[in-house]
Amino acid sequence: MPVFAANLTMMFNEWAFLDRFDAAAEAGFAAVEYLFPYEATPEAIAERLARNNLQQALFNLPPGDWAAGERGIAALPGRFDALKADVERALDYAAATGVRRLHLMAGIADRHDEDASSAYRRSVTYAAGRLAEKGIDLLLEPINGRNMPGYFLNDFGAAERLIAECGLPNLKLQFDIYHRQIIHGDVTIALRHLLPIAGHIQIASVPSRNEPDGEELNYPYLFGEIDRLGYDGFVGCEYIPRGHTLDGLGWFKPFARSSTMAILLGSIADDYTGASDLANTLTKNGLRTVQTVGIPDPSLALPDVDAVVVSLKIRSVPASEAVTAATSAERWLRQRGAGHVLYKICSTFDSTDAGNIGPVTEALSEAAGGGVVLVTPAFPETGRTVYFGHLFVGGQPLNESPLKDHPLNPMHDANLVRVLTRQSRNAVGLVDLTTIAAGPGAVKMRLDSFSFRTAGVTAVIADAIFERDLETLGEVALETPVSTGASGLGLGLARALVRSGRISSGGATTANAIRPVGGLSAIVAGSCSKATLHQLDIAERSMPVLRLDPERLLAGPDEIAAAISWAGERISAGPVVIAASAAPETVSRLQSLYGREASGHAIETATSIITAELVERGVRRLVIAGGETSGAAVDRLAIPAFLIGPEIAPGVPVLRTIGNAQGDMLLALKSGNFGGEDFFTAALAVMR
Ligand code: ADP
């Protein structure tokens, strides 16, 4: 993601010029630019930059007599000597500020006048040559004639031609998206064409030249595009603010506050456990990843991460509800810079004919401006493969696997092209294994042949048998705004991102997630799986374990109160374990008395209350055994998001809370059968 630079000529101008550096840093900007520095001394500016740890992104060479209406002198015949002196003056400021690019204004003159044209070329060649000696780029910016009537360089094509003709390596285009939209429009295609020669980008809303929010241009989309194109320079925020500080800036704030907060990959998961699995897969494949619980509040501050997985519960809700929730999540992710959004579905394509994969995929494609979406539930690691559009689970076609008897969504058809067609408004295509084996270029060509306009296709099922197929698909998908798939496609996307060199951490950095949090530690168990029961027996040898009485737990609050007071007496001396877990006979007895769902739910409520009380009493390191038990506890604790850390056991990473009301906590949320016999001590050894 680019670094955003506050334009101090236009922003924070309730302050004196030098104080605007402090204000920009205070607002979270890492860089600044302005039209002209020349009323302050180079030393004073250098001091403000250093004091605030700010980078100087850009400023203009002197513009001639601004008060008299001059807007640069480069294209004015007879001013060459003055221009030479201006270059030296600007270089003094460049030396003090460390700036790597300067903008040369052309002036008010007719672009078709030969004298003006040759004066301009002479000035440009001279200035670029002199700046090259200092390792500085010279920028030329086309400016629209509405804001600056009569300005010489009022056309992007003319700037591009001049830069090509001069052939100077440090002569570059200053791409102001605001001016581009007013002069020519067609911003995205122009970015794709011109970013290779651009040395700087600037932004503002069109037409009012205010904050980039909600007018003619879709800036979240453009930021994604700039990112996809691999631009790593500055983006100057040269708008005139409506309010006085960034607090009035709504969605733009997270972008502006820190360039590094923008994310590369977004995902919307259709259920929580799927989200955890994907988040863990992304982390293991080199992305710093956050998993949110629902769509977070706009004010949630994210740490520096590459990917965010928004967990929703939309797998089995009516399609219209799923579409509404998924598109809101998509907006949230795009607003944080996500260039690509993966709709995470189950690797068994869990859905009905009225189901959600088709409608959500189409809605996400539409929200991102159309285009064909790659769809694949393949995840070879867990035996899910797709061949000629047919999904295999282990060695069996989907419709012959146990999934044919799934209680909510029985799967009777292995042909996913047919399954997805029944869920979709538009046609569904297939990219078969032969094409995928031929590499990303072949897949791209195949996708192009499916464009909606020519073939009426929005989604294509993609085959994949080996991880390398998913890596190919990931690489292609990254160039599109949306894909749909399981954790396997997440693996492909993560590896493609790491290969592209766009991951600033250069691979997995989970160390940040396990920084010590201190506080007390506890283990709460609600899983009745064999593995958990054995883990509890082992734990009993080294820590106090309280076995709850399930019948008393259902009878009233006394058992909960007794458990909390039991824990209170012991917990300051070391970790304690509280378990509802019981052997199958006890579980069946309770279930026959109260019903399977009711008893399970009541015990989840009880264990979640106990967990919340423990946290209230200072527990900050928490291990929870049981998938549903964990979900209920996390909901009660109202934890908005987690940073994914290293795995304690396969499939069980350490989680660090983000935005938690009680401060940072470390959690291990373990599904029943996961982990070795000493899982609890192993988990607490990592969580300090
Ligand atoms: P797992 O990951 O092993 O499936 P879960 O937490 O998802 O574990 O599910 C276990 C379920 O069993 C929960 O609904 C929990 O409340 C319930 N449960 C826990 N202890 C008992 C018990 N003693 N009797 C009956 N049900 C129980």
Coordinates of N, CA, C and O in Angstrom, one line a residue, residues 46 99 418 555 684:
A46 N 13.4 21.1 8.3 CA 14.1 19.9 8.6 C 13.8 19.5 10.1 O 13.6 18.3 10.4
V99 N 14.0 15.3 0.4 CA 12.9 15.0 -0.6 C 13.5 14.3 -1.8 O 14.7 14.6 -2.2
R418 N -23.1 -27.4 -12.4 CA -24.5 -27.5 -12.3 C -25.0 -27.0 -11.0 O -26.0 -26.2 -11.0
A555 N -29.5 -26.7 37.0 CA -30.6 -26.4 38.0 C -30.7 -25.0 38.4 O -31.7 -24.5 38.9
L684 N -0.2 -23.2 27.5 CA 0.1 -22.2 28.5 C 1.6 -21.9 28.4 O 2.0 -20.8 28.8

